[in-house]
mmCIF file of N, CA and C in Angstrom:
data_model
loop_
_atom_site.group_PDB
_atom_site.id
_atom_site.type_symbol
_atom_site.label_atom_id
_atom_site.label_comp_id
_atom_site.label_asym_id
_atom_site.label_seq_id
_atom_site.Cartn_x
_atom_site.Cartn_y
_atom_site.Cartn_z
ATOM 1 N N MET A 4 89.348 71.912 81.575
ATOM 2 C CA MET A 4 90.399 73.160 81.828
ATOM 3 C C MET A 4 90.157 73.312 83.045
ATOM 4 N N VAL A 5 91.524 73.495 83.882
ATOM 5 C CA VAL A 5 91.594 73.943 85.385
ATOM 6 C C VAL A 5 91.634 75.249 85.228
ATOM 7 N N GLU A 6 90.756 76.199 85.938
ATOM 8 C CA GLU A 6 91.104 77.597 86.173
ATOM 9 C C GLU A 6 91.895 78.065 87.024
ATOM 10 N N ASN A 7 92.653 79.243 86.853
ATOM 11 C CA ASN A 7 93.662 79.661 87.581
ATOM 12 C C ASN A 7 93.155 80.004 88.836
ATOM 13 N N THR A 8 93.323 79.915 89.917
ATOM 14 C CA THR A 8 92.566 80.520 91.187
ATOM 15 C C THR A 8 93.276 81.467 91.808
ATOM 16 N N VAL A 9 94.209 81.979 91.184
ATOM 17 C CA VAL A 9 94.912 83.099 91.645
ATOM 18 C C VAL A 9 94.857 84.244 90.860
ATOM 19 N N PRO A 10 94.078 85.538 91.300
ATOM 20 C CA PRO A 10 93.654 86.385 90.708
ATOM 21 C C PRO A 10 95.225 87.071 89.800
ATOM 22 N N ARG A 11 94.713 87.680 88.852
ATOM 23 C CA ARG A 11 95.834 88.026 87.919
ATOM 24 C C ARG A 11 96.629 89.427 88.663
ATOM 25 N N GLU A 12 95.827 90.116 89.256
ATOM 26 C CA GLU A 12 96.452 91.354 89.967
ATOM 27 C C GLU A 12 97.597 90.762 91.068
ATOM 28 N N ARG A 13 97.200 89.756 91.914
ATOM 29 C CA ARG A 13 98.176 89.345 92.879
ATOM 30 C C ARG A 13 99.213 88.632 92.143
ATOM 31 N N LEU A 14 98.987 87.823 91.060
ATOM 32 C CA LEU A 14 100.227 87.194 90.391
ATOM 33 C C LEU A 14 101.029 88.106 89.848
ATOM 34 N N LEU A 15 100.686 89.341 89.542
ATOM 35 C CA LEU A 15 101.421 90.381 88.759
ATOM 36 C C LEU A 15 102.028 91.141 89.797
ATOM 37 N N GLN A 16 101.711 91.005 91.041
ATOM 38 C CA GLN A 16 102.194 91.773 92.236
ATOM 39 C C GLN A 16 103.661 91.007 92.497
ATOM 40 N N ARG A 17 103.689 89.582 92.479
ATOM 41 C CA ARG A 17 104.613 88.890 92.903
ATOM 42 C C ARG A 17 105.626 88.647 91.682
ATOM 43 N N THR A 18 105.639 88.940 90.626
ATOM 44 C CA THR A 18 106.282 88.378 89.468
ATOM 45 C C THR A 18 106.879 89.756 88.574
ATOM 46 N N ALA A 19 107.992 89.476 88.136
ATOM 47 C CA ALA A 19 108.385 90.468 87.149
ATOM 48 C C ALA A 19 108.516 89.741 85.932
ATOM 49 N N THR A 20 107.985 89.973 84.710
ATOM 50 C CA THR A 20 107.997 89.383 83.327
ATOM 51 C C THR A 20 108.551 90.099 82.555
ATOM 52 N N ARG A 21 109.387 89.772 81.458
ATOM 53 C CA ARG A 21 110.179 90.245 80.631
ATOM 54 C C ARG A 21 110.239 89.323 79.194
ATOM 55 N N ARG A 22 109.299 89.860 78.234
ATOM 56 C CA ARG A 22 109.492 89.180 77.074
ATOM 57 C C ARG A 22 110.866 89.228 76.495
ATOM 58 N N ILE A 23 111.586 88.246 75.818
ATOM 59 C CA ILE A 23 112.848 88.199 75.439
ATOM 60 C C ILE A 23 112.856 88.632 73.938
ATOM 61 N N PRO A 24 113.748 89.606 73.784
ATOM 62 C CA PRO A 24 113.823 89.941 72.278
ATOM 63 C C PRO A 24 114.071 88.657 71.253
ATOM 64 N N HIS A 25 113.786 88.852 70.161
ATOM 65 C CA HIS A 25 113.707 87.925 69.248
ATOM 66 C C HIS A 25 115.267 87.272 68.919
ATOM 67 N N ASP A 26 116.043 88.136 68.879
ATOM 68 C CA ASP A 26 117.441 87.687 68.630
ATOM 69 C C ASP A 26 118.101 86.766 69.747
ATOM 70 N N ALA A 27 117.513 86.896 71.067
ATOM 71 C CA ALA A 27 117.984 86.488 72.110
ATOM 72 C C ALA A 27 117.303 85.210 72.529
ATOM 73 N N ARG A 28 116.286 84.865 71.885
ATOM 74 C CA ARG A 28 115.255 83.931 72.302
ATOM 75 C C ARG A 28 115.977 82.626 71.979
ATOM 76 N N PRO A 29 116.841 82.198 71.039
ATOM 77 C CA PRO A 29 117.371 81.010 70.837
ATOM 78 C C PRO A 29 118.447 80.918 72.082
ATOM 79 N N LEU A 30 119.042 82.051 72.346
ATOM 80 C CA LEU A 30 120.186 81.873 73.403
ATOM 81 C C LEU A 30 119.425 81.533 74.676
ATOM 82 N N MET A 31 118.235 81.993 74.967
ATOM 83 C CA MET A 31 117.536 81.799 76.277
ATOM 84 C C MET A 31 116.825 80.475 76.444
ATOM 85 N N GLY A 32 116.230 79.995 75.406
ATOM 86 C CA GLY A 32 115.564 79.223 75.212
ATOM 87 C C GLY A 32 114.020 78.942 75.488
ATOM 88 N N HIS A 33 113.597 80.441 75.707
ATOM 89 C CA HIS A 33 112.174 80.584 75.899
ATOM 90 C C HIS A 33 111.667 82.088 75.452
ATOM 91 N N PRO A 34 110.557 82.315 75.375
ATOM 92 C CA PRO A 34 110.107 83.539 75.130
ATOM 93 C C PRO A 34 110.139 84.539 76.068
ATOM 94 N N GLU A 35 109.908 84.198 77.366
ATOM 95 C CA GLU A 35 109.857 85.059 78.268
ATOM 96 C C GLU A 35 110.517 84.647 79.441
ATOM 97 N N ILE A 36 110.967 85.590 80.251
ATOM 98 C CA ILE A 36 111.746 85.407 81.646
ATOM 99 C C ILE A 36 110.621 85.721 82.833
ATOM 100 N N TRP A 37 110.610 84.939 83.729
ATOM 101 C CA TRP A 37 109.530 85.323 84.987
ATOM 102 C C TRP A 37 110.475 85.246 86.240
ATOM 103 N N ARG A 38 110.302 86.389 87.073
ATOM 104 C CA ARG A 38 111.207 86.306 88.255
ATOM 105 C C ARG A 38 110.405 86.655 89.542
ATOM 106 N N SER A 39 110.436 85.812 90.548
ATOM 107 C CA SER A 39 109.691 86.153 91.533
ATOM 108 C C SER A 39 110.344 87.387 92.488
ATOM 109 N N LEU A 40 109.320 88.217 92.932
ATOM 110 C CA LEU A 40 109.668 89.550 93.812
ATOM 111 C C LEU A 40 109.794 88.988 95.416
ATOM 112 N N GLN A 41 109.291 87.875 95.521
ATOM 113 C CA GLN A 41 109.420 87.112 96.820
ATOM 114 C C GLN A 41 108.556 88.094 97.941
ATOM 115 N N THR A 42 107.505 88.533 97.333
ATOM 116 C CA THR A 42 106.519 89.256 98.282
ATOM 117 C C THR A 42 105.196 89.019 97.714
ATOM 118 N N ASP A 43 104.216 89.171 98.668
ATOM 119 C CA ASP A 43 102.632 89.380 98.207
ATOM 120 C C ASP A 43 102.205 90.704 98.069
ATOM 121 N N SER A 44 102.807 91.780 98.801
ATOM 122 C CA SER A 44 102.680 92.964 98.857
ATOM 123 C C SER A 44 102.760 93.790 97.848
ATOM 124 N N LEU A 45 101.837 94.499 97.279
ATOM 125 C CA LEU A 45 102.097 95.534 95.982
ATOM 126 C C LEU A 45 103.213 96.536 96.262
ATOM 127 N N LYS A 46 103.082 97.153 97.458
ATOM 128 C CA LYS A 46 104.091 98.229 97.757
ATOM 129 C C LYS A 46 105.476 97.817 97.762
ATOM 130 N N ILE A 47 105.793 96.447 98.358
ATOM 131 C CA ILE A 47 107.038 96.119 98.299
ATOM 132 C C ILE A 47 107.311 95.621 96.726
ATOM 133 N N SER A 48 106.626 95.058 96.077
ATOM 134 C CA SER A 48 106.711 94.364 94.567
ATOM 135 C C SER A 48 107.232 95.693 93.817
ATOM 136 N N LEU A 49 106.515 96.839 94.085
ATOM 137 C CA LEU A 49 106.760 98.066 93.116
ATOM 138 C C LEU A 49 107.997 98.360 93.572
ATOM 139 N N ARG A 50 108.686 98.345 94.628
ATOM 140 C CA ARG A 50 110.077 98.823 95.006
ATOM 141 C C ARG A 50 111.051 97.913 94.427
ATOM 142 N N ARG A 51 110.626 96.608 94.429
ATOM 143 C CA ARG A 51 111.673 95.766 94.156
ATOM 144 C C ARG A 51 111.764 95.335 92.478
ATOM 145 N N LEU A 52 110.641 95.919 91.805
ATOM 146 C CA LEU A 52 110.760 95.545 90.382
ATOM 147 C C LEU A 52 112.033 96.258 89.436
ATOM 148 N N PRO A 53 112.142 97.356 89.716
ATOM 149 C CA PRO A 53 113.364 97.958 89.010
ATOM 150 C C PRO A 53 114.546 96.935 88.956
ATOM 151 N N ASN A 54 114.880 96.714 90.303
ATOM 152 C CA ASN A 54 116.140 95.769 90.619
ATOM 153 C C ASN A 54 115.954 94.643 89.758
ATOM 154 N N ALA A 55 114.903 94.008 89.838
ATOM 155 C CA ALA A 55 114.780 92.471 89.211
ATOM 156 C C ALA A 55 114.640 92.845 87.887
ATOM 157 N N MET A 56 114.166 93.827 87.082
ATOM 158 C CA MET A 56 114.318 93.863 85.770
ATOM 159 C C MET A 56 115.635 94.470 85.351
ATOM 160 N N ALA A 57 116.382 95.019 86.126
ATOM 161 C CA ALA A 57 117.799 95.361 85.721
ATOM 162 C C ALA A 57 118.541 94.159 85.542
ATOM 163 N N ARG A 58 118.329 93.220 86.369
ATOM 164 C CA ARG A 58 119.166 91.827 86.443
ATOM 165 C C ARG A 58 118.456 90.995 85.138
ATOM 166 N N VAL A 59 117.578 91.108 84.928
ATOM 167 C CA VAL A 59 116.785 90.137 83.802
ATOM 168 C C VAL A 59 117.655 90.798 82.556
ATOM 169 N N GLU A 60 117.735 92.069 82.414
ATOM 170 C CA GLU A 60 118.215 92.947 81.263
ATOM 171 C C GLU A 60 119.929 92.452 81.074
ATOM 172 N N THR A 61 120.486 92.300 82.379
ATOM 173 C CA THR A 61 121.820 92.261 82.521
ATOM 174 C C THR A 61 122.075 90.633 81.933
ATOM 175 N N GLU A 62 121.198 89.743 82.434
ATOM 176 C CA GLU A 62 121.233 88.283 82.058
ATOM 177 C C GLU A 62 120.970 88.076 80.310
ATOM 178 N N ILE A 63 120.186 88.636 79.671
ATOM 179 C CA ILE A 63 120.121 88.845 78.469
ATOM 180 C C ILE A 63 121.156 89.300 77.587
ATOM 181 N N GLU A 64 121.645 90.442 78.207
ATOM 182 C CA GLU A 64 122.823 90.910 77.597
ATOM 183 C C GLU A 64 124.288 89.880 77.554
ATOM 184 N N HIS A 65 124.313 89.317 78.909
ATOM 185 C CA HIS A 65 125.588 88.402 78.968
ATOM 186 C C HIS A 65 125.415 87.289 78.133
ATOM 187 N N ARG A 66 124.221 86.795 77.970
ATOM 188 C CA ARG A 66 124.048 85.536 77.008
ATOM 189 C C ARG A 66 124.193 86.160 75.553
ATOM 190 N N ARG A 67 123.871 87.441 74.967
ATOM 191 C CA ARG A 67 124.401 87.963 73.771
ATOM 192 C C ARG A 67 125.806 87.990 73.683
ATOM 193 N N TRP A 68 126.526 88.675 74.736
ATOM 194 C CA TRP A 68 128.018 88.567 74.646
ATOM 195 C C TRP A 68 128.572 87.390 74.633
ATOM 196 N N ALA A 69 128.209 86.229 75.277
ATOM 197 C CA ALA A 69 128.706 85.004 75.210
ATOM 198 C C ALA A 69 128.457 84.268 73.875
ATOM 199 N N ALA A 70 127.602 84.546 73.323
ATOM 200 C CA ALA A 70 127.335 84.001 71.961
ATOM 201 C C ALA A 70 128.032 84.848 70.582
ATOM 202 N N GLY A 71 128.664 85.985 71.160
ATOM 203 C CA GLY A 71 129.219 86.824 70.248
ATOM 204 C C GLY A 71 128.520 87.833 69.569
ATOM 205 N N LEU A 72 127.279 87.937 69.966
ATOM 206 C CA LEU A 72 126.412 88.920 69.373
ATOM 207 C C LEU A 72 126.586 90.363 69.793
ATOM 208 N N HIS A 73 125.848 91.482 69.024
ATOM 209 C CA HIS A 73 125.981 92.693 69.519
ATOM 210 C C HIS A 73 125.368 92.881 70.913
ATOM 211 N N CYS A 74 126.033 93.541 72.016
ATOM 212 C CA CYS A 74 125.404 93.902 73.173
ATOM 213 C C CYS A 74 126.027 95.286 73.625
ATOM 214 N N ASP A 75 125.416 95.706 74.820
ATOM 215 C CA ASP A 75 125.708 96.935 75.523
ATOM 216 C C ASP A 75 126.439 96.531 76.486
ATOM 217 N N PRO A 76 127.671 97.009 76.317
ATOM 218 C CA PRO A 76 128.791 96.720 77.362
ATOM 219 C C PRO A 76 128.573 97.205 78.717
ATOM 220 N N THR A 77 127.752 98.331 78.727
ATOM 221 C CA THR A 77 127.431 99.083 80.266
ATOM 222 C C THR A 77 126.608 97.873 80.927
ATOM 223 N N LEU A 78 126.108 97.400 80.019
ATOM 224 C CA LEU A 78 124.801 96.185 81.153
ATOM 225 C C LEU A 78 125.722 95.154 81.671
ATOM 226 N N LEU A 79 127.000 95.028 81.037
ATOM 227 C CA LEU A 79 127.984 93.962 81.725
ATOM 228 C C LEU A 79 128.722 94.306 82.814
ATOM 229 N N GLU A 80 128.962 95.636 82.826
ATOM 230 C CA GLU A 80 129.936 96.129 83.930
ATOM 231 C C GLU A 80 129.044 96.079 85.286
ATOM 232 N N PRO A 81 129.743 95.891 86.453
ATOM 233 C CA PRO A 81 129.169 96.136 87.766
ATOM 234 C C PRO A 81 128.987 97.592 87.745
ATOM 235 N N LEU A 82 127.987 97.921 88.640
ATOM 236 C CA LEU A 82 127.463 99.378 88.892
ATOM 237 C C LEU A 82 128.634 99.933 89.825
ATOM 238 N N SER A 83 128.983 100.856 89.941
ATOM 239 C CA SER A 83 129.739 101.609 90.646
ATOM 240 C C SER A 83 129.159 102.434 91.511
ATOM 241 N N ASP A 84 127.762 102.708 91.388
ATOM 242 C CA ASP A 84 126.914 103.474 92.128
ATOM 243 C C ASP A 84 125.773 102.680 92.909
ATOM 244 N N ASP A 85 126.103 101.365 92.975
ATOM 245 C CA ASP A 85 125.317 100.354 93.668
ATOM 246 C C ASP A 85 125.138 100.812 95.102
ATOM 247 N N ALA A 86 123.802 101.005 95.529
ATOM 248 C CA ALA A 86 123.361 101.520 96.790
ATOM 249 C C ALA A 86 123.343 100.195 97.708
ATOM 250 N N VAL A 87 123.009 98.897 97.091
ATOM 251 C CA VAL A 87 123.169 97.886 97.901
ATOM 252 C C VAL A 87 124.563 97.451 98.352
ATOM 253 N N ALA A 88 125.437 97.664 97.585
ATOM 254 C CA ALA A 88 126.831 97.317 98.019
ATOM 255 C C ALA A 88 127.506 98.352 98.748
ATOM 256 N N LYS A 89 126.929 99.567 98.745
ATOM 257 C CA LYS A 89 127.499 100.636 99.635
ATOM 258 C C LYS A 89 126.852 100.909 101.008
ATOM 259 N N ARG A 90 125.721 99.865 101.317
ATOM 260 C CA ARG A 90 124.633 100.527 102.330
ATOM 261 C C ARG A 90 125.366 99.868 103.615
ATOM 262 N N GLN A 91 125.218 100.535 104.663
ATOM 263 C CA GLN A 91 126.019 100.279 105.911
ATOM 264 C C GLN A 91 124.881 99.599 106.835
ATOM 265 N N VAL A 92 125.317 98.539 107.513
ATOM 266 C CA VAL A 92 124.450 97.909 108.345
ATOM 267 C C VAL A 92 124.079 98.356 109.759
ATOM 268 N N ILE A 93 123.081 98.773 110.314
ATOM 269 C CA ILE A 93 122.987 99.508 111.490
ATOM 270 C C ILE A 93 122.375 98.292 112.709
ATOM 271 N N HIS A 94 123.395 98.213 113.724
ATOM 272 C CA HIS A 94 122.927 97.165 114.327
ATOM 273 C C HIS A 94 122.122 98.044 115.778
ATOM 274 N N ASP A 95 121.242 97.450 116.305
ATOM 275 C CA ASP A 95 120.597 97.775 117.564
ATOM 276 C C ASP A 95 120.284 99.382 117.487
ATOM 277 N N ALA A 96 119.796 99.732 116.445
ATOM 278 C CA ALA A 96 119.326 101.100 116.157
ATOM 279 C C ALA A 96 118.410 101.662 117.099
ATOM 280 N N ALA A 97 118.154 102.792 117.657
ATOM 281 C CA ALA A 97 117.102 103.140 118.359
ATOM 282 C C ALA A 97 116.498 104.037 117.686
ATOM 283 N N PRO A 98 115.019 104.045 118.030
ATOM 284 C CA PRO A 98 114.234 104.812 117.263
ATOM 285 C C PRO A 98 114.548 106.438 117.196
ATOM 286 N N VAL A 99 114.581 107.087 116.160
ATOM 287 C CA VAL A 99 115.006 108.449 116.244
ATOM 288 C C VAL A 99 114.608 109.524 117.252
ATOM 289 N N ASP A 100 113.217 109.378 117.661
ATOM 290 C CA ASP A 100 112.556 110.112 119.025
ATOM 291 C C ASP A 100 112.837 109.750 119.967
ATOM 292 N N ALA A 101 113.387 108.650 120.217
ATOM 293 C CA ALA A 101 113.775 107.940 121.682
ATOM 294 C C ALA A 101 114.909 108.616 122.294
ATOM 295 N N GLU A 102 114.708 108.757 123.647
ATOM 296 C CA GLU A 102 115.945 109.292 124.332
ATOM 297 C C GLU A 102 116.719 107.950 124.819
ATOM 298 N N PRO A 103 117.701 108.086 124.914
ATOM 299 C CA PRO A 103 118.770 107.192 125.376
ATOM 300 C C PRO A 103 118.285 106.855 126.873
ATOM 301 N N VAL A 104 118.245 105.665 127.334
ATOM 302 C CA VAL A 104 118.049 104.890 128.551
ATOM 303 C C VAL A 104 119.411 105.044 129.387
ATOM 304 N N PRO A 105 119.476 105.664 130.531
ATOM 305 C CA PRO A 105 120.768 105.539 131.302
ATOM 306 C C PRO A 105 120.779 104.021 131.892
ATOM 307 N N PRO A 106 121.817 103.599 132.051
ATOM 308 C CA PRO A 106 121.894 102.043 132.562
ATOM 309 C C PRO A 106 121.701 101.961 134.039
ATOM 310 N N VAL A 107 121.231 101.078 134.577
ATOM 311 C CA VAL A 107 120.686 100.822 135.737
ATOM 312 C C VAL A 107 121.812 100.334 136.543
ATOM 313 N N PRO A 108 122.164 101.147 137.514
ATOM 314 C CA PRO A 108 123.357 100.487 138.457
ATOM 315 C C PRO A 108 123.070 99.220 139.065
ATOM 316 N N ALA A 109 123.984 98.278 138.969
ATOM 317 C CA ALA A 109 124.136 96.935 139.340
ATOM 318 C C ALA A 109 123.960 96.989 141.042
ATOM 319 N N SER A 110 122.930 96.308 141.507
ATOM 320 C CA SER A 110 122.699 96.439 142.843
ATOM 321 C C SER A 110 123.346 95.108 143.649
ATOM 322 N N LYS A 111 123.761 95.285 144.778
ATOM 323 C CA LYS A 111 124.658 94.234 145.771
ATOM 324 C C LYS A 111 123.800 93.530 146.634
ATOM 325 N N LEU A 112 122.305 93.807 146.483
ATOM 326 C CA LEU A 112 121.374 93.287 147.081
ATOM 327 C C LEU A 112 121.146 91.803 146.473
ATOM 328 N N THR A 113 120.853 90.635 147.433
ATOM 329 C CA THR A 113 120.436 89.534 146.778
ATOM 330 C C THR A 113 118.855 89.689 146.589
ATOM 331 N N LEU A 114 118.439 88.718 145.999
ATOM 332 C CA LEU A 114 116.914 88.804 145.665
ATOM 333 C C LEU A 114 116.062 88.513 146.872
ATOM 334 N N GLY A 115 116.317 87.814 147.742
ATOM 335 C CA GLY A 115 115.806 87.628 149.010
ATOM 336 C C GLY A 115 115.885 88.841 149.896
ATOM 337 N N GLU A 116 116.792 89.823 149.979
ATOM 338 C CA GLU A 116 116.980 91.085 150.634
ATOM 339 C C GLU A 116 116.136 91.915 149.807
ATOM 340 N N THR A 117 116.013 91.929 148.638
ATOM 341 C CA THR A 117 115.206 92.856 147.819
ATOM 342 C C THR A 117 113.924 92.790 148.293
ATOM 343 N N TYR A 118 113.394 91.496 148.261
ATOM 344 C CA TYR A 118 111.924 91.052 148.457
ATOM 345 C C TYR A 118 111.733 91.417 149.642
ATOM 346 N N GLU A 119 112.551 91.284 150.897
ATOM 347 C CA GLU A 119 112.290 91.749 152.243
ATOM 348 C C GLU A 119 112.128 93.196 152.465
ATOM 349 N N GLN A 120 112.998 94.002 151.708
ATOM 350 C CA GLN A 120 112.783 95.521 151.700
ATOM 351 C C GLN A 120 111.405 95.506 151.262
ATOM 352 N N TYR A 121 110.964 95.178 149.895
ATOM 353 C CA TYR A 121 109.729 95.289 149.349
ATOM 354 C C TYR A 121 108.388 94.978 150.273
ATOM 355 N N ASP A 122 108.751 93.980 150.790
ATOM 356 C CA ASP A 122 107.595 93.450 151.772
ATOM 357 C C ASP A 122 107.566 94.328 153.093
ATOM 358 N N ARG A 123 108.484 95.316 153.417
ATOM 359 C CA ARG A 123 108.572 96.006 154.461
ATOM 360 C C ARG A 123 108.136 97.259 154.249
ATOM 361 N N SER A 124 108.206 97.719 153.068
ATOM 362 C CA SER A 124 107.707 98.949 152.574
ATOM 363 C C SER A 124 106.014 99.203 152.388
ATOM 364 N N ASP A 125 105.500 100.337 152.339
ATOM 365 C CA ASP A 125 104.240 100.412 151.973
ATOM 366 C C ASP A 125 103.817 99.642 150.423
ATOM 367 N N ALA A 126 104.648 99.621 149.543
ATOM 368 C CA ALA A 126 104.302 98.959 148.461
ATOM 369 C C ALA A 126 103.876 97.338 148.618
ATOM 370 N N GLY A 127 104.212 96.977 149.884
ATOM 371 C CA GLY A 127 103.928 95.537 150.069
ATOM 372 C C GLY A 127 102.466 95.249 150.647
ATOM 373 N N VAL A 128 101.855 96.373 150.915
ATOM 374 C CA VAL A 128 100.529 96.431 151.789
ATOM 375 C C VAL A 128 99.277 96.183 150.757
ATOM 376 N N VAL A 129 98.734 95.214 150.824
ATOM 377 C CA VAL A 129 97.602 94.689 149.888
ATOM 378 C C VAL A 129 96.385 95.454 150.343
ATOM 379 N N SER A 130 95.785 96.252 149.349
ATOM 380 C CA SER A 130 94.566 96.862 149.675
ATOM 381 C C SER A 130 93.588 95.762 149.736
ATOM 382 N N PRO A 131 92.270 96.392 150.704
ATOM 383 C CA PRO A 131 91.232 95.380 150.754
ATOM 384 C C PRO A 131 90.448 95.152 149.532
ATOM 385 N N ASN A 132 90.648 96.111 148.612
ATOM 386 C CA ASN A 132 90.102 95.973 147.235
ATOM 387 C C ASN A 132 90.666 95.185 146.198
ATOM 388 N N ALA A 133 91.864 94.526 146.636
ATOM 389 C CA ALA A 133 92.674 93.797 145.476
ATOM 390 C C ALA A 133 91.919 92.688 145.129
ATOM 391 N N GLY A 134 90.740 92.353 145.407
ATOM 392 C CA GLY A 134 90.111 91.248 145.139
ATOM 393 C C GLY A 134 90.977 89.734 145.413
ATOM 394 N N GLY A 135 91.094 89.481 146.705
ATOM 395 C CA GLY A 135 91.512 88.293 147.314
ATOM 396 C C GLY A 135 92.889 87.896 146.724
ATOM 397 N N LEU A 136 93.594 89.016 146.560
ATOM 398 C CA LEU A 136 95.323 88.595 146.491
ATOM 399 C C LEU A 136 95.894 88.216 147.808
#
């Protein structure tokens, strides 16, 4: 017998498992549903777990409804308070504590003229301690 090399804790972090109720097992074709949470991080998997389980519950109820069995109609309706559907995408957001950086005015100097100005300034003087520069 080949032993599972993945520790049980890590396996549970990455998947959501739901045993299917007995009345829905013939409709689903298996006794359990496993869904990947698409992460190895325990913190992220714990945040993703409620959404994954809600989707599984909806899938089970939809199969019951399609077979004409008793089901909970609220699980078949789209969520009106779905945060994912209402989220706003923020493009190029600056960190909250950061101050806006003023734009740098465009220079009319060429690269060669800029280098000549630098070379003539004190910044272009190489120190004797510069190590062979």
